[in-house]
PDB file of C-alpha atoms in Angstrom:
ATOM      1  CA  MET R  26      44.904 132.275 103.257  1.00  0.00           C
ATOM      2  CA  SER R  27      48.622 132.090 102.524  1.00  0.00           C
ATOM      3  CA  LYS R  28      49.977 133.791  99.472  1.00  0.00           C
ATOM      4  CA  LYS R  29      51.070 131.450  96.662  1.00  0.00           C
ATOM      5  CA  LEU R  30      54.798 131.664  95.879  1.00  0.00           C
ATOM      6  CA  GLU R  31      55.355 133.370  92.574  1.00  0.00           C
ATOM      7  CA  SER R  32      56.873 131.114  89.917  1.00  0.00           C
ATOM      8  CA  THR R  33      60.031 133.006  89.008  1.00  0.00           C
ATOM      9  CA  LEU R  34      63.561 131.875  88.240  1.00  0.00           C
ATOM     10  CA  LYS R  35      64.764 133.385  91.499  1.00  0.00           C
ATOM     11  CA  ASN R  36      62.159 131.500  93.542  1.00  0.00           C
ATOM     12  CA  MET R  37      62.899 128.250  91.721  1.00  0.00           C
ATOM     13  CA  ILE R  38      66.629 128.596  92.504  1.00  0.00           C
ATOM     14  CA  LEU R  39      65.888 129.397  96.148  1.00  0.00           C
ATOM     15  CA  SER R  40      63.591 126.381  96.387  1.00  0.00           C
ATOM     16  CA  LEU R  41      66.230 124.080  94.906  1.00  0.00           C
ATOM     17  CA  LEU R  42      68.866 125.458  97.285  1.00  0.00           C
ATOM     18  CA  LEU R  43      66.542 124.904 100.238  1.00  0.00           C
ATOM     19  CA  ILE R  44      65.767 121.339  99.166  1.00  0.00           C
ATOM     20  CA  SER R  45      69.487 120.646  98.613  1.00  0.00           C
ATOM     21  CA  ALA R  46      70.360 122.020 102.052  1.00  0.00           C
ATOM     22  CA  VAL R  47      67.703 119.854 103.715  1.00  0.00           C
ATOM     23  CA  MET R  48      68.858 116.745 101.822  1.00  0.00           C
ATOM     24  CA  ALA R  49      72.511 117.425 102.673  1.00  0.00           C
ATOM     25  CA  ALA R  50      71.630 117.819 106.345  1.00  0.00           C
ATOM     26  CA  ALA R  51      69.629 114.582 106.244  1.00  0.00           C
ATOM     27  CA  LEU R  52      72.455 112.674 104.573  1.00  0.00           C
ATOM     28  CA  GLY R  53      74.944 114.111 107.070  1.00  0.00           C
ATOM     29  CA  PHE R  54      72.736 112.969 109.946  1.00  0.00           C
ATOM     30  CA  VAL R  55      72.381 109.454 108.502  1.00  0.00           C
ATOM     31  CA  TYR R  56      76.150 109.281 107.923  1.00  0.00           C
ATOM     32  CA  SER R  57      76.942 110.366 111.480  1.00  0.00           C
ATOM     33  CA  VAL R  58      74.518 107.780 112.884  1.00  0.00           C
ATOM     34  CA  THR R  59      75.691 104.872 110.714  1.00  0.00           C
ATOM     35  CA  LYS R  60      79.431 105.650 110.547  1.00  0.00           C
ATOM     36  CA  GLU R  61      80.440 103.933 113.767  1.00  0.00           C
ATOM     37  CA  PRO R  62      78.322 100.760 113.282  1.00  0.00           C
ATOM     38  CA  ILE R  63      79.638 100.424 109.696  1.00  0.00           C
ATOM     39  CA  GLU R  64      83.249 100.804 110.888  1.00  0.00           C
ATOM     40  CA  LYS R  65      82.675  98.186 113.588  1.00  0.00           C
ATOM     41  CA  ALA R  66      81.072  95.800 111.089  1.00  0.00           C
ATOM     42  CA  ASN R  67      83.931  96.262 108.605  1.00  0.00           C
ATOM     43  CA  LYS R  68      86.525  95.655 111.312  1.00  0.00           C
ATOM     44  CA  ALA R  69      84.698  92.524 112.499  1.00  0.00           C
ATOM     45  CA  LYS R  70      84.597  91.250 108.902  1.00  0.00           C
ATOM     46  CA  GLU R  71      88.296  91.991 108.547  1.00  0.00           C
ATOM     47  CA  ILE R  72      89.193  90.177 111.781  1.00  0.00           C
ATOM     48  CA  GLN R  73      87.041  87.181 110.780  1.00  0.00           C
ATOM     49  CA  ALA R  74      88.843  86.878 107.429  1.00  0.00           C
ATOM     50  CA  ILE R  75      92.236  87.070 109.170  1.00  0.00           C
ATOM     51  CA  LYS R  76      91.136  84.359 111.621  1.00  0.00           C
ATOM     52  CA  GLU R  77      90.162  82.121 108.721  1.00  0.00           C
ATOM     53  CA  VAL R  78      93.581  82.284 107.063  1.00  0.00           C
ATOM     54  CA  LEU R  79      95.960  82.204 110.046  1.00  0.00           C
ATOM     55  CA  PRO R  80      96.605  80.009 113.104  1.00  0.00           C
ATOM     56  CA  ALA R  81      95.140  81.261 116.409  1.00  0.00           C
ATOM     57  CA  PHE R  82      96.434  84.670 117.547  1.00  0.00           C
ATOM     58  CA  ASN R  83      95.671  87.042 120.431  1.00  0.00           C
ATOM     59  CA  ASN R  84      96.964  90.389 119.180  1.00  0.00           C
ATOM     60  CA  ASP R  85      94.891  92.807 117.107  1.00  0.00           C
ATOM     61  CA  PRO R  86      96.429  92.624 113.603  1.00  0.00           C
ATOM     62  CA  THR R  87      94.359  95.598 112.477  1.00  0.00           C
ATOM     63  CA  LEU R  88      96.387  97.822 114.833  1.00  0.00           C
ATOM     64  CA  GLU R  89      99.660  96.735 113.207  1.00  0.00           C
ATOM     65  CA  VAL R  90      98.462  96.891 109.641  1.00  0.00           C
ATOM     66  CA  LYS R  91     100.846  97.946 106.899  1.00  0.00           C
ATOM     67  CA  VAL R  92      99.949  98.819 103.295  1.00  0.00           C
ATOM     68  CA  ILE R  93     102.563  98.009 100.666  1.00  0.00           C
ATOM     69  CA  GLU R  94     102.004  98.652  96.951  1.00  0.00           C
ATOM     70  CA  GLY R  95      98.246  98.406  97.304  1.00  0.00           C
ATOM     71  CA  LEU R  96      98.192  95.229  99.414  1.00  0.00           C
ATOM     72  CA  THR R  97      97.370  95.199 103.138  1.00  0.00           C
ATOM     73  CA  PHE R  98      99.475  93.163 105.568  1.00  0.00           C
ATOM     74  CA  TYR R  99      98.235  92.059 109.010  1.00  0.00           C
ATOM     75  CA  PRO R 100     101.020  90.683 111.256  1.00  0.00           C
ATOM     76  CA  ALA R 101      99.596  88.253 113.834  1.00  0.00           C
ATOM     77  CA  SER R 102     101.085  86.939 117.054  1.00  0.00           C
ATOM     78  CA  LYS R 103     100.133  84.839 120.046  1.00  0.00           C
ATOM     79  CA  ASP R 104     101.604  85.783 123.415  1.00  0.00           C
ATOM     80  CA  GLY R 105     104.131  87.907 121.537  1.00  0.00           C
ATOM     81  CA  LYS R 106     105.216  85.072 119.223  1.00  0.00           C
ATOM     82  CA  ASN R 107     104.818  85.475 115.478  1.00  0.00           C
ATOM     83  CA  VAL R 108     102.203  83.115 114.029  1.00  0.00           C
ATOM     84  CA  GLY R 109     102.089  84.544 110.504  1.00  0.00           C
ATOM     85  CA  VAL R 110     100.943  87.378 108.289  1.00  0.00           C
ATOM     86  CA  ALA R 111      97.579  87.743 106.556  1.00  0.00           C
ATOM     87  CA  VAL R 112      97.653  89.599 103.257  1.00  0.00           C
ATOM     88  CA  LYS R 113      94.634  91.233 101.653  1.00  0.00           C
ATOM     89  CA  THR R 114      95.387  90.923  97.978  1.00  0.00           C
ATOM     90  CA  TYR R 115      93.537  91.160  94.684  1.00  0.00           C
ATOM     91  CA  THR R 116      93.595  90.271  91.033  1.00  0.00           C
ATOM     92  CA  GLU R 117      92.260  92.125  88.020  1.00  0.00           C
ATOM     93  CA  LYS R 118      92.545  89.112  85.717  1.00  0.00           C
ATOM     94  CA  ALA R 119      89.277  87.434  86.678  1.00  0.00           C
ATOM     95  CA  PHE R 120      86.434  86.715  84.227  1.00  0.00           C
ATOM     96  CA  SER R 121      84.470  89.562  85.808  1.00  0.00           C
ATOM     97  CA  GLY R 122      87.490  91.783  86.279  1.00  0.00           C
ATOM     98  CA  ARG R 123      88.616  92.092  89.887  1.00  0.00           C
ATOM     99  CA  PHE R 124      88.140  90.088  93.055  1.00  0.00           C
ATOM    100  CA  ASP R 125      89.703  90.474  96.490  1.00  0.00           C
ATOM    101  CA  MET R 126      91.017  87.739  98.726  1.00  0.00           C
ATOM    102  CA  MET R 127      92.903  87.154 101.963  1.00  0.00           C
ATOM    103  CA  VAL R 128      95.958  84.878 102.019  1.00  0.00           C
ATOM    104  CA  GLY R 129      97.596  83.760 105.250  1.00  0.00           C
ATOM    105  CA  PHE R 130     101.288  82.900 105.377  1.00  0.00           C
ATOM    106  CA  ASN R 131     102.909  80.814 108.099  1.00  0.00           C
ATOM    107  CA  PRO R 132     106.248  82.047 109.509  1.00  0.00           C
ATOM    108  CA  ASP R 133     108.077  79.593 107.189  1.00  0.00           C
ATOM    109  CA  GLY R 134     106.472  81.216 104.123  1.00  0.00           C
ATOM    110  CA  SER R 135     103.986  78.445 103.380  1.00  0.00           C
ATOM    111  CA  ILE R 136     100.304  79.267 102.908  1.00  0.00           C
ATOM    112  CA  HIS R 137      98.073  78.503 105.877  1.00  0.00           C
ATOM    113  CA  ASN R 138      94.734  79.202 104.209  1.00  0.00           C
ATOM    114  CA  THR R 139      92.973  81.480 101.724  1.00  0.00           C
ATOM    115  CA  VAL R 140      89.546  83.083 101.623  1.00  0.00           C
ATOM    116  CA  VAL R 141      87.800  85.032  98.859  1.00  0.00           C
ATOM    117  CA  LEU R 142      86.369  88.338 100.069  1.00  0.00           C
ATOM    118  CA  ASP R 143      84.522  90.141  97.258  1.00  0.00           C
ATOM    119  CA  GLN R 144      83.914  88.580  93.844  1.00  0.00           C
ATOM    120  CA  LYS R 145      81.484  88.677  90.912  1.00  0.00           C
ATOM    121  CA  GLU R 146      82.461  85.518  89.086  1.00  0.00           C
ATOM    122  CA  THR R 147      79.946  83.350  87.232  1.00  0.00           C
ATOM    123  CA  PRO R 148      77.737  81.389  89.677  1.00  0.00           C
ATOM    124  CA  GLY R 149      78.360  77.658  89.439  1.00  0.00           C
ATOM    125  CA  LEU R 150      81.634  78.132  87.560  1.00  0.00           C
ATOM    126  CA  GLY R 151      84.068  80.794  88.767  1.00  0.00           C
ATOM    127  CA  THR R 152      82.449  80.860  92.206  1.00  0.00           C
ATOM    128  CA  LYS R 153      83.774  77.312  92.729  1.00  0.00           C
ATOM    129  CA  MET R 154      87.082  78.942  93.620  1.00  0.00           C
ATOM    130  CA  LYS R 155      85.611  79.292  97.132  1.00  0.00           C
ATOM    131  CA  GLU R 156      85.086  75.540  97.450  1.00  0.00           C
ATOM    132  CA  PRO R 157      87.610  73.331  99.287  1.00  0.00           C
ATOM    133  CA  LYS R 158      88.289  71.178  96.208  1.00  0.00           C
ATOM    134  CA  PHE R 159      89.998  74.142  94.552  1.00  0.00           C
ATOM    135  CA  LYS R 160      91.154  76.517  97.296  1.00  0.00           C
ATOM    136  CA  ASP R 161      92.578  73.816  99.597  1.00  0.00           C
ATOM    137  CA  GLN R 162      95.211  73.028  96.966  1.00  0.00           C
ATOM    138  CA  PHE R 163      96.972  76.170  98.189  1.00  0.00           C
ATOM    139  CA  ASN R 164      97.065  75.152 101.854  1.00  0.00           C
ATOM    140  CA  ASN R 165     100.610  74.317 103.037  1.00  0.00           C
ATOM    141  CA  LEU R 166     101.930  75.281  99.615  1.00  0.00           C
ATOM    142  CA  ASN R 167     105.302  77.030  99.762  1.00  0.00           C
ATOM    143  CA  ILE R 168     105.607  78.940  96.516  1.00  0.00           C
ATOM    144  CA  GLY R 169     109.333  79.385  97.114  1.00  0.00           C
ATOM    145  CA  THR R 170     109.822  75.677  96.456  1.00  0.00           C
ATOM    146  CA  LEU R 171     107.961  75.711  93.114  1.00  0.00           C
ATOM    147  CA  ASN R 172     109.580  75.854  89.720  1.00  0.00           C
ATOM    148  CA  GLY R 173     110.291  79.515  89.021  1.00  0.00           C
ATOM    149  CA  LYS R 174     108.805  80.328  92.448  1.00  0.00           C
ATOM    150  CA  GLU R 175     105.443  80.864  90.765  1.00  0.00           C
ATOM    151  CA  VAL R 176     102.067  79.296  91.413  1.00  0.00           C
ATOM    152  CA  LYS R 177     100.242  78.350  88.195  1.00  0.00           C
ATOM    153  CA  VAL R 178      97.531  76.013  86.957  1.00  0.00           C
ATOM    154  CA  LYS R 179      98.638  72.764  85.323  1.00  0.00           C
ATOM    155  CA  LYS R 180      97.680  74.058  81.864  1.00  0.00           C
ATOM    156  CA  ASP R 181     100.400  76.681  82.308  1.00  0.00           C
ATOM    157  CA  GLY R 182     102.983  74.224  83.623  1.00  0.00           C
ATOM    158  CA  GLY R 183     102.128  74.633  87.306  1.00  0.00           C
ATOM    159  CA  SER R 184     100.766  72.369  90.029  1.00  0.00           C
ATOM    160  CA  ILE R 185      97.208  73.645  90.524  1.00  0.00           C
ATOM    161  CA  ASP R 186      94.186  71.835  89.067  1.00  0.00           C
ATOM    162  CA  ALA R 187      92.041  74.479  87.380  1.00  0.00           C
ATOM    163  CA  ILE R 188      88.290  74.608  87.920  1.00  0.00           C
ATOM    164  CA  THR R 189      86.510  72.906  85.043  1.00  0.00           C
ATOM    165  CA  ALA R 190      85.282  75.523  82.525  1.00  0.00           C
ATOM    166  CA  ALA R 191      86.693  78.312  84.690  1.00  0.00           C
ATOM    167  CA  THR R 192      90.374  78.421  83.804  1.00  0.00           C
ATOM    168  CA  ILE R 193      90.398  82.228  83.716  1.00  0.00           C
ATOM    169  CA  THR R 194      89.154  82.380  87.303  1.00  0.00           C
ATOM    170  CA  SER R 195      91.667  79.715  88.340  1.00  0.00           C
ATOM    171  CA  ARG R 196      94.513  81.677  86.780  1.00  0.00           C
ATOM    172  CA  ALA R 197      93.272  84.866  88.428  1.00  0.00           C
ATOM    173  CA  PHE R 198      93.220  83.138  91.826  1.00  0.00           C
ATOM    174  CA  CYS R 199      96.848  82.117  91.281  1.00  0.00           C
ATOM    175  CA  ASP R 200      97.657  85.695  90.287  1.00  0.00           C
ATOM    176  CA  GLY R 201      96.207  87.090  93.522  1.00  0.00           C
ATOM    177  CA  VAL R 202      98.095  84.549  95.628  1.00  0.00           C
ATOM    178  CA  GLN R 203     101.333  85.160  93.720  1.00  0.00           C
ATOM    179  CA  LYS R 204     101.003  88.911  94.174  1.00  0.00           C
ATOM    180  CA  ALA R 205     100.633  88.434  97.943  1.00  0.00           C
ATOM    181  CA  TYR R 206     103.549  85.990  98.144  1.00  0.00           C
ATOM    182  CA  SER R 207     105.949  88.172  96.155  1.00  0.00           C
ATOM    183  CA  LEU R 208     105.428  91.230  98.364  1.00  0.00           C
ATOM    184  CA  TYR R 209     105.393  89.117 101.525  1.00  0.00           C
ATOM    185  CA  LYS R 210     108.779  87.611 100.666  1.00  0.00           C
ATOM    186  CA  LYS R 211     110.151  90.984  99.563  1.00  0.00           C
ATOM    187  CA  ASN R 212     109.162  92.827 102.729  1.00  0.00           C
ATOM    188  CA  PHE R 213     109.001  90.225 105.500  1.00  0.00           C
ATOM    189  CA  THR R 214     111.375  87.549 106.743  1.00  0.00           C
ATOM    190  CA  ALA R 215     110.320  84.228 108.190  1.00  0.00           C
ATOM    191  CA  GLN R 216     113.329  83.596 110.413  1.00  0.00           C
ATOM    192  CA  ASP R 217     112.374  85.354 113.636  1.00  0.00           C
ATOM    193  CA  THR R 218     109.789  83.400 115.591  1.00  0.00           C
ATOM    194  CA  ASP R 219     109.299  86.014 118.328  1.00  0.00           C
ATOM    195  CA  SER R 220     108.128  88.865 116.135  1.00  0.00           C
ATOM    196  CA  VAL R 221     107.177  89.646 112.579  1.00  0.00           C
ATOM    197  CA  PRO R 222     110.243  91.505 111.307  1.00  0.00           C
ATOM    198  CA  MET R 223     110.498  93.389 108.079  1.00  0.00           C
ATOM    199  CA  LYS R 224     113.488  93.575 105.850  1.00  0.00           C
ATOM    200  CA  ASP R 225     113.842  97.304 106.492  1.00  0.00           C
ATOM    201  CA  GLY R 226     114.863  96.338 110.025  1.00  0.00           C
ATOM    202  CA  GLY R 227     111.689  97.285 111.856  1.00  0.00           C
ATOM    203  CA  ALA R 228     109.879  94.654 113.861  1.00  0.00           C
ATOM    204  CA  ARG R 229     106.083  94.733 113.753  1.00  0.00           C
TER     205      ARG R 229
END
């Protein structure tokens, strides 16, 4: 019959260390097994969002990604010709705080399309920002031609119809788009149709 382990402080500490070591090894094993599939899934999700906001392309924008002031830029091209830049942007002015979105800009600076990535807005109200009636107002919009070069809801003197009973979300959506546009215009030009140049002189 095996001897029962004596209940001492030393034995308790050793037991906890043993349990911790086993748990750490188990977590490490699970991480190593799931790391690659998770990375592939995240990349596929990223590519899908880029496809939704830009015209057709055949390069891999995730290989040419550039992060500027917290936003992520994905230059896209087809047969070596620039077709636009997708920008992963965000706002922290939403009803629930923050949501992330992808905005695609055509080479002339107009918006091709937008898609909301992660959000926690109120179902049936703020979540309507994902519906065509609201989000499609931004398609083909060139913010550079707007008064003050700013996109705003009509209540604030802009051109966007806010979602009924969700003005905060509507304003936040405009904020995320504006943030993307401002950095896009500051760092990229829209004159070269064969590449996606940046104002620092480097072509992407």
